[in-house]
PDB file of C-alpha atoms in Angstrom:
ATOM      1  CA  LYS A 196      14.439 110.565-125.289  1.00 88.00           C
ATOM      2  CA  GLN A 197      10.553 110.670-126.712  1.00 92.00           C
ATOM      3  CA  GLU A 198       7.446 110.106-124.909  1.00 94.00           C
ATOM      4  CA  VAL A 199       4.489 109.744-125.984  1.00 96.00           C
ATOM      5  CA  THR A 200       1.145 110.752-124.161  1.00 96.00           C
ATOM      6  CA  GLN A 201      -2.203 110.169-125.091  1.00 97.00           C
ATOM      7  CA  ILE A 202      -5.856 111.945-124.077  1.00 95.00           C
ATOM      8  CA  PRO A 203      -8.226 110.921-122.466  1.00 95.00           C
ATOM      9  CA  ALA A 204      -7.062 107.616-121.436  1.00 94.00           C
ATOM     10  CA  ALA A 205     -10.403 106.459-122.085  1.00 96.00           C
ATOM     11  CA  LEU A 206     -13.682 107.914-123.734  1.00 96.00           C
ATOM     12  CA  SER A 207     -17.374 106.324-123.379  1.00 97.00           C
ATOM     13  CA  VAL A 208     -19.459 107.869-126.429  1.00 97.00           C
ATOM     14  CA  PRO A 209     -23.258 107.309-127.939  1.00 97.00           C
ATOM     15  CA  GLU A 210     -23.277 105.877-130.998  1.00 97.00           C
ATOM     16  CA  GLY A 211     -23.189 108.335-133.740  1.00 97.00           C
ATOM     17  CA  GLU A 212     -20.720 111.317-132.274  1.00 97.00           C
ATOM     18  CA  ASN A 213     -18.106 112.820-133.627  1.00 97.00           C
ATOM     19  CA  LEU A 214     -14.564 112.454-131.809  1.00 96.00           C
ATOM     20  CA  VAL A 215     -10.724 113.456-131.339  1.00 97.00           C
ATOM     21  CA  LEU A 216      -8.530 111.302-129.485  1.00 97.00           C
ATOM     22  CA  ASN A 217      -5.298 113.343-128.846  1.00 98.00           C
ATOM     23  CA  CYS A 218      -1.349 112.287-128.678  1.00 98.00           C
ATOM     24  CA  SER A 219       1.487 114.362-127.390  1.00 98.00           C
ATOM     25  CA  PHE A 220       5.374 113.544-128.154  1.00 97.00           C
ATOM     26  CA  THR A 221       7.865 115.594-126.268  1.00 96.00           C
ATOM     27  CA  ASP A 222      10.272 115.473-129.274  1.00 93.00           C
ATOM     28  CA  SER A 223       9.507 116.995-132.321  1.00 90.00           C
ATOM     29  CA  ALA A 224      12.056 115.407-134.761  1.00 90.00           C
ATOM     30  CA  ILE A 225       9.822 112.514-135.426  1.00 91.00           C
ATOM     31  CA  TYR A 226       9.832 110.539-138.828  1.00 88.00           C
ATOM     32  CA  ASN A 227       6.448 109.660-139.064  1.00 90.00           C
ATOM     33  CA  LEU A 228       3.550 109.383-136.837  1.00 94.00           C
ATOM     34  CA  GLN A 229       1.027 106.371-136.778  1.00 94.00           C
ATOM     35  CA  TRP A 230      -2.092 105.756-135.379  1.00 96.00           C
ATOM     36  CA  PHE A 231      -3.030 101.665-134.191  1.00 95.00           C
ATOM     37  CA  ARG A 232      -6.224 100.372-133.344  1.00 95.00           C
ATOM     38  CA  GLN A 233      -6.091  97.455-130.844  1.00 91.00           C
ATOM     39  CA  ASP A 234      -8.992  95.599-130.159  1.00 89.00           C
ATOM     40  CA  PRO A 235      -8.595  93.134-126.609  1.00 81.00           C
ATOM     41  CA  GLY A 236      -6.086  90.449-126.565  1.00 74.00           C
ATOM     42  CA  LYS A 237      -5.111  90.840-130.180  1.00 78.00           C
ATOM     43  CA  GLY A 238      -2.729  92.614-132.178  1.00 81.00           C
ATOM     44  CA  LEU A 239      -2.464  95.998-133.871  1.00 87.00           C
ATOM     45  CA  THR A 240      -3.983  97.543-136.659  1.00 89.00           C
ATOM     46  CA  SER A 241      -2.593 100.493-138.859  1.00 88.00           C
ATOM     47  CA  LEU A 242      -4.771 102.967-139.161  1.00 94.00           C
ATOM     48  CA  LEU A 243      -3.182 106.089-140.240  1.00 94.00           C
ATOM     49  CA  LEU A 244       0.176 106.951-141.313  1.00 90.00           C
ATOM     50  CA  ILE A 245       1.623 110.532-141.483  1.00 92.00           C
ATOM     51  CA  GLN A 246       5.301 110.803-142.781  1.00 89.00           C
ATOM     52  CA  SER A 247       7.119 114.136-140.987  1.00 90.00           C
ATOM     53  CA  SER A 248       6.193 116.242-144.028  1.00 91.00           C
ATOM     54  CA  GLN A 249       2.697 115.687-144.310  1.00 93.00           C
ATOM     55  CA  ARG A 250       0.046 117.407-142.212  1.00 95.00           C
ATOM     56  CA  GLU A 251      -2.948 114.954-142.582  1.00 95.00           C
ATOM     57  CA  GLN A 252      -4.138 111.728-143.467  1.00 96.00           C
ATOM     58  CA  THR A 253      -7.852 110.240-144.142  1.00 96.00           C
ATOM     59  CA  SER A 254      -8.978 107.250-144.789  1.00 95.00           C
ATOM     60  CA  GLY A 255     -12.765 106.774-144.421  1.00 96.00           C
ATOM     61  CA  ARG A 256     -14.407 107.856-141.044  1.00 97.00           C
ATOM     62  CA  LEU A 257     -10.805 108.469-139.966  1.00 97.00           C
ATOM     63  CA  ASN A 258      -8.577 111.757-139.892  1.00 98.00           C
ATOM     64  CA  ALA A 259      -5.543 112.307-138.506  1.00 97.00           C
ATOM     65  CA  SER A 260      -3.520 115.726-138.764  1.00 97.00           C
ATOM     66  CA  LEU A 261      -0.025 116.415-137.693  1.00 97.00           C
ATOM     67  CA  ASP A 262       1.322 119.532-135.758  1.00 96.00           C
ATOM     68  CA  LYS A 263       5.173 118.508-135.532  1.00 93.00           C
ATOM     69  CA  SER A 264       6.292 121.921-134.421  1.00 92.00           C
ATOM     70  CA  SER A 265       3.987 121.961-130.951  1.00 95.00           C
ATOM     71  CA  GLY A 266       4.430 117.687-131.054  1.00 96.00           C
ATOM     72  CA  ARG A 267       0.982 117.093-131.341  1.00 97.00           C
ATOM     73  CA  SER A 268      -1.569 114.614-133.571  1.00 98.00           C
ATOM     74  CA  THR A 269      -5.237 114.060-133.126  1.00 98.00           C
ATOM     75  CA  LEU A 270      -7.498 111.555-134.765  1.00 98.00           C
ATOM     76  CA  TYR A 271     -10.875 112.361-135.709  1.00 98.00           C
ATOM     77  CA  ILE A 272     -13.051 109.917-135.922  1.00 98.00           C
ATOM     78  CA  ALA A 273     -16.575 111.191-137.186  1.00 98.00           C
ATOM     79  CA  ALA A 274     -19.945 109.452-136.870  1.00 97.00           C
ATOM     80  CA  SER A 275     -18.899 106.849-134.293  1.00 97.00           C
ATOM     81  CA  GLN A 276     -19.916 103.475-134.872  1.00 97.00           C
ATOM     82  CA  PRO A 277     -20.054 100.370-131.222  1.00 97.00           C
ATOM     83  CA  GLY A 278     -17.404  98.523-134.017  1.00 96.00           C
ATOM     84  CA  ASP A 279     -15.119 101.327-133.035  1.00 97.00           C
ATOM     85  CA  SER A 280     -14.765 100.603-129.442  1.00 97.00           C
ATOM     86  CA  ALA A 281     -11.149  99.460-129.007  1.00 96.00           C
ATOM     87  CA  THR A 282      -8.039 100.764-127.932  1.00 95.00           C
ATOM     88  CA  TYR A 283      -6.198 103.419-130.133  1.00 97.00           C
ATOM     89  CA  LEU A 284      -2.618 103.934-130.059  1.00 96.00           C
ATOM     90  CA  CYS A 285      -0.109 106.796-131.250  1.00 97.00           C
ATOM     91  CA  ALA A 286       3.209 105.978-132.015  1.00 95.00           C
ATOM     92  CA  VAL A 287       6.088 107.901-133.581  1.00 94.00           C
ATOM     93  CA  THR A 288       9.329 106.752-134.709  1.00 90.00           C
ATOM     94  CA  ASN A 289      12.296 109.254-134.826  1.00 86.00           C
ATOM     95  CA  ASN A 290      14.425 108.136-137.774  1.00 79.00           C
ATOM     96  CA  TYR A 291      13.748 106.254-140.952  1.00 73.00           C
ATOM     97  CA  GLY A 292      13.918 102.485-139.750  1.00 70.00           C
ATOM     98  CA  GLN A 293      14.344 102.986-136.289  1.00 80.00           C
ATOM     99  CA  ASN A 294      11.547 101.670-133.453  1.00 86.00           C
ATOM    100  CA  PHE A 295       8.182 103.009-132.846  1.00 90.00           C
ATOM    101  CA  VAL A 296       8.050 104.424-129.200  1.00 93.00           C
ATOM    102  CA  PHE A 297       3.750 104.297-128.272  1.00 95.00           C
ATOM    103  CA  GLY A 298       1.580 106.068-126.137  1.00 95.00           C
ATOM    104  CA  PRO A 299      -0.412 104.340-123.687  1.00 94.00           C
ATOM    105  CA  GLY A 300      -3.612 104.486-125.515  1.00 95.00           C
ATOM    106  CA  THR A 301      -7.192 105.955-125.249  1.00 97.00           C
ATOM    107  CA  ARG A 302      -9.645 103.026-124.385  1.00 96.00           C
ATOM    108  CA  LEU A 303     -13.235 104.153-126.693  1.00 97.00           C
ATOM    109  CA  SER A 304     -16.064 102.984-125.631  1.00 97.00           C
ATOM    110  CA  VAL A 305     -18.986 103.578-128.423  1.00 97.00           C
ATOM    111  CA  LEU A 306     -22.177 102.509-127.063  1.00 96.00           C
ATOM    112  CA  PRO A 307     -25.442 101.659-129.180  1.00 94.00           C
TER     113      PRO A 307
ATOM    114  CA  GLY B 201       1.376  94.249-148.688  1.00 70.00           C
ATOM    115  CA  ALA B 202       4.426  93.546-146.862  1.00 79.00           C
ATOM    116  CA  VAL B 203       3.436  90.783-143.806  1.00 87.00           C
ATOM    117  CA  VAL B 204       4.714  89.579-141.265  1.00 91.00           C
ATOM    118  CA  SER B 205       3.943  86.543-139.791  1.00 93.00           C
ATOM    119  CA  GLN B 206       3.918  85.972-135.754  1.00 95.00           C
ATOM    120  CA  HIS B 207       3.692  82.353-134.243  1.00 96.00           C
ATOM    121  CA  PRO B 208       2.465  81.202-132.027  1.00 96.00           C
ATOM    122  CA  SER B 209      -0.466  83.396-131.067  1.00 93.00           C
ATOM    123  CA  ARG B 210      -0.946  82.003-127.878  1.00 94.00           C
ATOM    124  CA  VAL B 211       0.601  80.123-125.606  1.00 97.00           C
ATOM    125  CA  ILE B 212       0.550  78.908-121.930  1.00 97.00           C
ATOM    126  CA  CYS B 213       3.620  77.436-120.424  1.00 96.00           C
ATOM    127  CA  LYS B 214       4.647  75.837-117.295  1.00 97.00           C
ATOM    128  CA  SER B 215       6.923  77.911-115.029  1.00 97.00           C
ATOM    129  CA  GLY B 216      10.603  77.393-115.152  1.00 97.00           C
ATOM    130  CA  THR B 217      10.214  76.709-119.421  1.00 97.00           C
ATOM    131  CA  SER B 218      11.163  77.956-122.241  1.00 97.00           C
ATOM    132  CA  VAL B 219       8.885  79.432-125.278  1.00 98.00           C
ATOM    133  CA  LYS B 220      10.013  80.449-128.657  1.00 97.00           C
ATOM    134  CA  ILE B 221       8.416  83.019-130.791  1.00 97.00           C
ATOM    135  CA  GLU B 222       8.672  83.274-134.055  1.00 97.00           C
ATOM    136  CA  CYS B 223       8.277  86.605-136.585  1.00 95.00           C
ATOM    137  CA  ARG B 224       8.485  85.752-140.386  1.00 94.00           C
ATOM    138  CA  SER B 225       8.516  88.330-143.209  1.00 92.00           C
ATOM    139  CA  LEU B 226       6.691  86.756-145.996  1.00 91.00           C
ATOM    140  CA  ASP B 227       7.216  88.794-148.918  1.00 86.00           C
ATOM    141  CA  PHE B 228      10.183  91.291-147.976  1.00 88.00           C
ATOM    142  CA  GLN B 229      13.467  91.130-146.659  1.00 88.00           C
ATOM    143  CA  ALA B 230      13.673  92.364-143.244  1.00 87.00           C
ATOM    144  CA  THR B 231      16.882  93.946-142.092  1.00 84.00           C
ATOM    145  CA  THR B 232      16.109  94.946-138.376  1.00 88.00           C
ATOM    146  CA  MET B 233      12.876  93.470-136.374  1.00 91.00           C
ATOM    147  CA  PHE B 234      11.783  95.033-133.122  1.00 93.00           C
ATOM    148  CA  TRP B 235      10.346  93.093-130.338  1.00 96.00           C
ATOM    149  CA  TYR B 236       8.056  94.592-128.223  1.00 95.00           C
ATOM    150  CA  ARG B 237       5.910  93.820-124.699  1.00 95.00           C
ATOM    151  CA  GLN B 238       2.757  95.112-123.555  1.00 90.00           C
ATOM    152  CA  PHE B 239       1.946  94.125-119.464  1.00 87.00           C
ATOM    153  CA  PRO B 240      -2.023  94.304-119.004  1.00 82.00           C
ATOM    154  CA  LYS B 241      -3.606  97.483-118.873  1.00 78.00           C
ATOM    155  CA  GLN B 242       0.058  99.007-119.994  1.00 83.00           C
ATOM    156  CA  SER B 243       1.592 100.672-123.329  1.00 85.00           C
ATOM    157  CA  LEU B 244       3.857  98.610-126.144  1.00 90.00           C
ATOM    158  CA  MET B 245       7.552  99.113-124.763  1.00 93.00           C
ATOM    159  CA  LEU B 246      10.594  98.148-126.866  1.00 93.00           C
ATOM    160  CA  MET B 247      12.142  95.339-125.985  1.00 95.00           C
ATOM    161  CA  ALA B 248      15.328  94.928-128.011  1.00 95.00           C
ATOM    162  CA  THR B 249      16.418  95.533-131.690  1.00 92.00           C
ATOM    163  CA  SER B 250      17.374  92.204-133.788  1.00 89.00           C
ATOM    164  CA  ASN B 251      19.603  93.175-136.695  1.00 85.00           C
ATOM    165  CA  GLU B 252      20.366  90.315-139.304  1.00 85.00           C
ATOM    166  CA  GLY B 253      23.545  88.669-138.312  1.00 83.00           C
ATOM    167  CA  SER B 254      24.793  90.569-134.985  1.00 85.00           C
ATOM    168  CA  LYS B 255      24.056  90.623-131.488  1.00 89.00           C
ATOM    169  CA  ALA B 256      20.600  92.166-130.694  1.00 92.00           C
ATOM    170  CA  THR B 257      20.462  95.487-128.755  1.00 93.00           C
ATOM    171  CA  TYR B 258      18.504  95.429-125.766  1.00 95.00           C
ATOM    172  CA  GLU B 259      16.553  97.947-123.935  1.00 93.00           C
ATOM    173  CA  GLN B 260      17.526  99.102-120.405  1.00 92.00           C
ATOM    174  CA  GLY B 261      15.718  96.480-117.970  1.00 92.00           C
ATOM    175  CA  VAL B 262      15.646  93.901-120.118  1.00 95.00           C
ATOM    176  CA  GLU B 263      17.369  90.585-119.153  1.00 94.00           C
ATOM    177  CA  LYS B 264      19.353  89.978-122.499  1.00 93.00           C
ATOM    178  CA  ASP B 265      20.216  85.992-120.977  1.00 95.00           C
ATOM    179  CA  LYS B 266      16.390  85.496-120.104  1.00 96.00           C
ATOM    180  CA  PHE B 267      14.948  86.986-123.657  1.00 97.00           C
ATOM    181  CA  LEU B 268      17.244  85.956-126.140  1.00 96.00           C
ATOM    182  CA  ILE B 269      17.051  86.838-129.719  1.00 94.00           C
ATOM    183  CA  ASN B 270      17.894  85.109-132.627  1.00 91.00           C
ATOM    184  CA  HIS B 271      17.832  87.024-136.425  1.00 90.00           C
ATOM    185  CA  ALA B 272      19.685  84.544-138.523  1.00 82.00           C
ATOM    186  CA  SER B 273      18.371  85.173-141.393  1.00 89.00           C
ATOM    187  CA  LEU B 274      16.714  88.042-143.437  1.00 89.00           C
ATOM    188  CA  THR B 275      13.175  86.855-143.102  1.00 92.00           C
ATOM    189  CA  LEU B 276      13.292  84.902-139.726  1.00 93.00           C
ATOM    190  CA  SER B 277      13.576  86.389-136.338  1.00 94.00           C
ATOM    191  CA  THR B 278      12.789  84.884-132.728  1.00 95.00           C
ATOM    192  CA  LEU B 279      12.357  85.580-129.193  1.00 97.00           C
ATOM    193  CA  THR B 280      13.073  82.710-126.422  1.00 97.00           C
ATOM    194  CA  VAL B 281      11.684  83.336-123.381  1.00 97.00           C
ATOM    195  CA  THR B 282      14.167  81.265-121.014  1.00 97.00           C
ATOM    196  CA  SER B 283      13.214  79.738-118.009  1.00 96.00           C
ATOM    197  CA  ALA B 284       9.814  81.963-117.863  1.00 97.00           C
ATOM    198  CA  HIS B 285       8.044  83.054-114.822  1.00 96.00           C
ATOM    199  CA  PRO B 286       4.355  84.028-114.175  1.00 96.00           C
ATOM    200  CA  GLU B 287       5.764  87.788-114.387  1.00 95.00           C
ATOM    201  CA  ASP B 288       6.500  87.178-117.663  1.00 96.00           C
ATOM    202  CA  SER B 289       3.049  86.496-118.671  1.00 95.00           C
ATOM    203  CA  SER B 290       2.666  89.354-121.449  1.00 94.00           C
ATOM    204  CA  PHE B 291       1.427  90.006-124.937  1.00 94.00           C
ATOM    205  CA  TYR B 292       4.845  90.478-127.227  1.00 96.00           C
ATOM    206  CA  ILE B 293       4.895  91.566-130.861  1.00 95.00           C
ATOM    207  CA  CYS B 294       7.523  92.233-133.244  1.00 95.00           C
ATOM    208  CA  SER B 295       7.683  94.738-136.056  1.00 92.00           C
ATOM    209  CA  ALA B 296       9.842  95.411-139.362  1.00 88.00           C
ATOM    210  CA  SER B 297      10.752  98.018-141.030  1.00 78.00           C
ATOM    211  CA  THR B 298       9.294  97.417-144.753  1.00 72.00           C
ATOM    212  CA  GLY B 299      11.797  99.975-146.538  1.00 66.00           C
ATOM    213  CA  VAL B 300       9.712 102.465-147.490  1.00 63.00           C
ATOM    214  CA  GLY B 301       9.464 103.955-144.848  1.00 60.00           C
ATOM    215  CA  GLY B 302       6.267 101.731-143.397  1.00 70.00           C
ATOM    216  CA  TYR B 303       6.247  99.288-140.915  1.00 79.00           C
ATOM    217  CA  THR B 304       4.825  96.118-140.267  1.00 85.00           C
ATOM    218  CA  PHE B 305       3.659  94.434-137.314  1.00 90.00           C
ATOM    219  CA  GLY B 306       2.928  90.755-136.547  1.00 92.00           C
ATOM    220  CA  SER B 307      -0.023  89.530-135.014  1.00 90.00           C
ATOM    221  CA  GLY B 308       0.964  89.254-131.325  1.00 93.00           C
ATOM    222  CA  THR B 309       1.831  86.409-128.890  1.00 95.00           C
ATOM    223  CA  ARG B 310      -0.407  86.320-125.555  1.00 94.00           C
ATOM    224  CA  LEU B 311       2.022  84.375-123.137  1.00 96.00           C
ATOM    225  CA  THR B 312       0.720  82.822-119.863  1.00 96.00           C
ATOM    226  CA  VAL B 313       2.900  81.180-117.463  1.00 97.00           C
ATOM    227  CA  VAL B 314       1.549  79.105-115.218  1.00 96.00           C
TER     228      VAL B 314
END
């Protein structure tokens, strides 16, 4: 059974810092991995999707890497801003068309 | 892009009543939809997989008679929480495969049972 963990559970940084969020999954036979952002009381915003054949994806200040063999992914946020404050979720699917398994999230606070 | 519309976004209901949540794919056909819930300070957990024209598949620990799922068309899946109780208060969200390897999520429904 696939399990996803995220470290750290919470992170507080001053504005402008670069930071790394970590995600680990137990079953490396994934179809894809996705990073989401969730604001309090809100739905999910998809940030980056990495297919199993890819090693990284970039969008603006965000860069996500995937190391399937070790069951790890990292989300790198450059030059953090207060508007980046949210919970970041990592999720994987094991097959095309199957459900996501979500990690517990990392709650990020970027202080002005 | 593929959009899933989920309604209502928020609902407050009295204990013992039923609540229906709708997820509609607006510009694509969703053969399969997934329903998740998220209790406070916990991660999203899959509740059930909804397949068009057939019975839903429920995850262990999810009562199928309490959480009724109907997926009668390729664009609409509904989740009905029957005889809701305060412990059913949660954030419910649906998602659908867009058929090209991606997934789209609804905006979620925050249910409060008083």
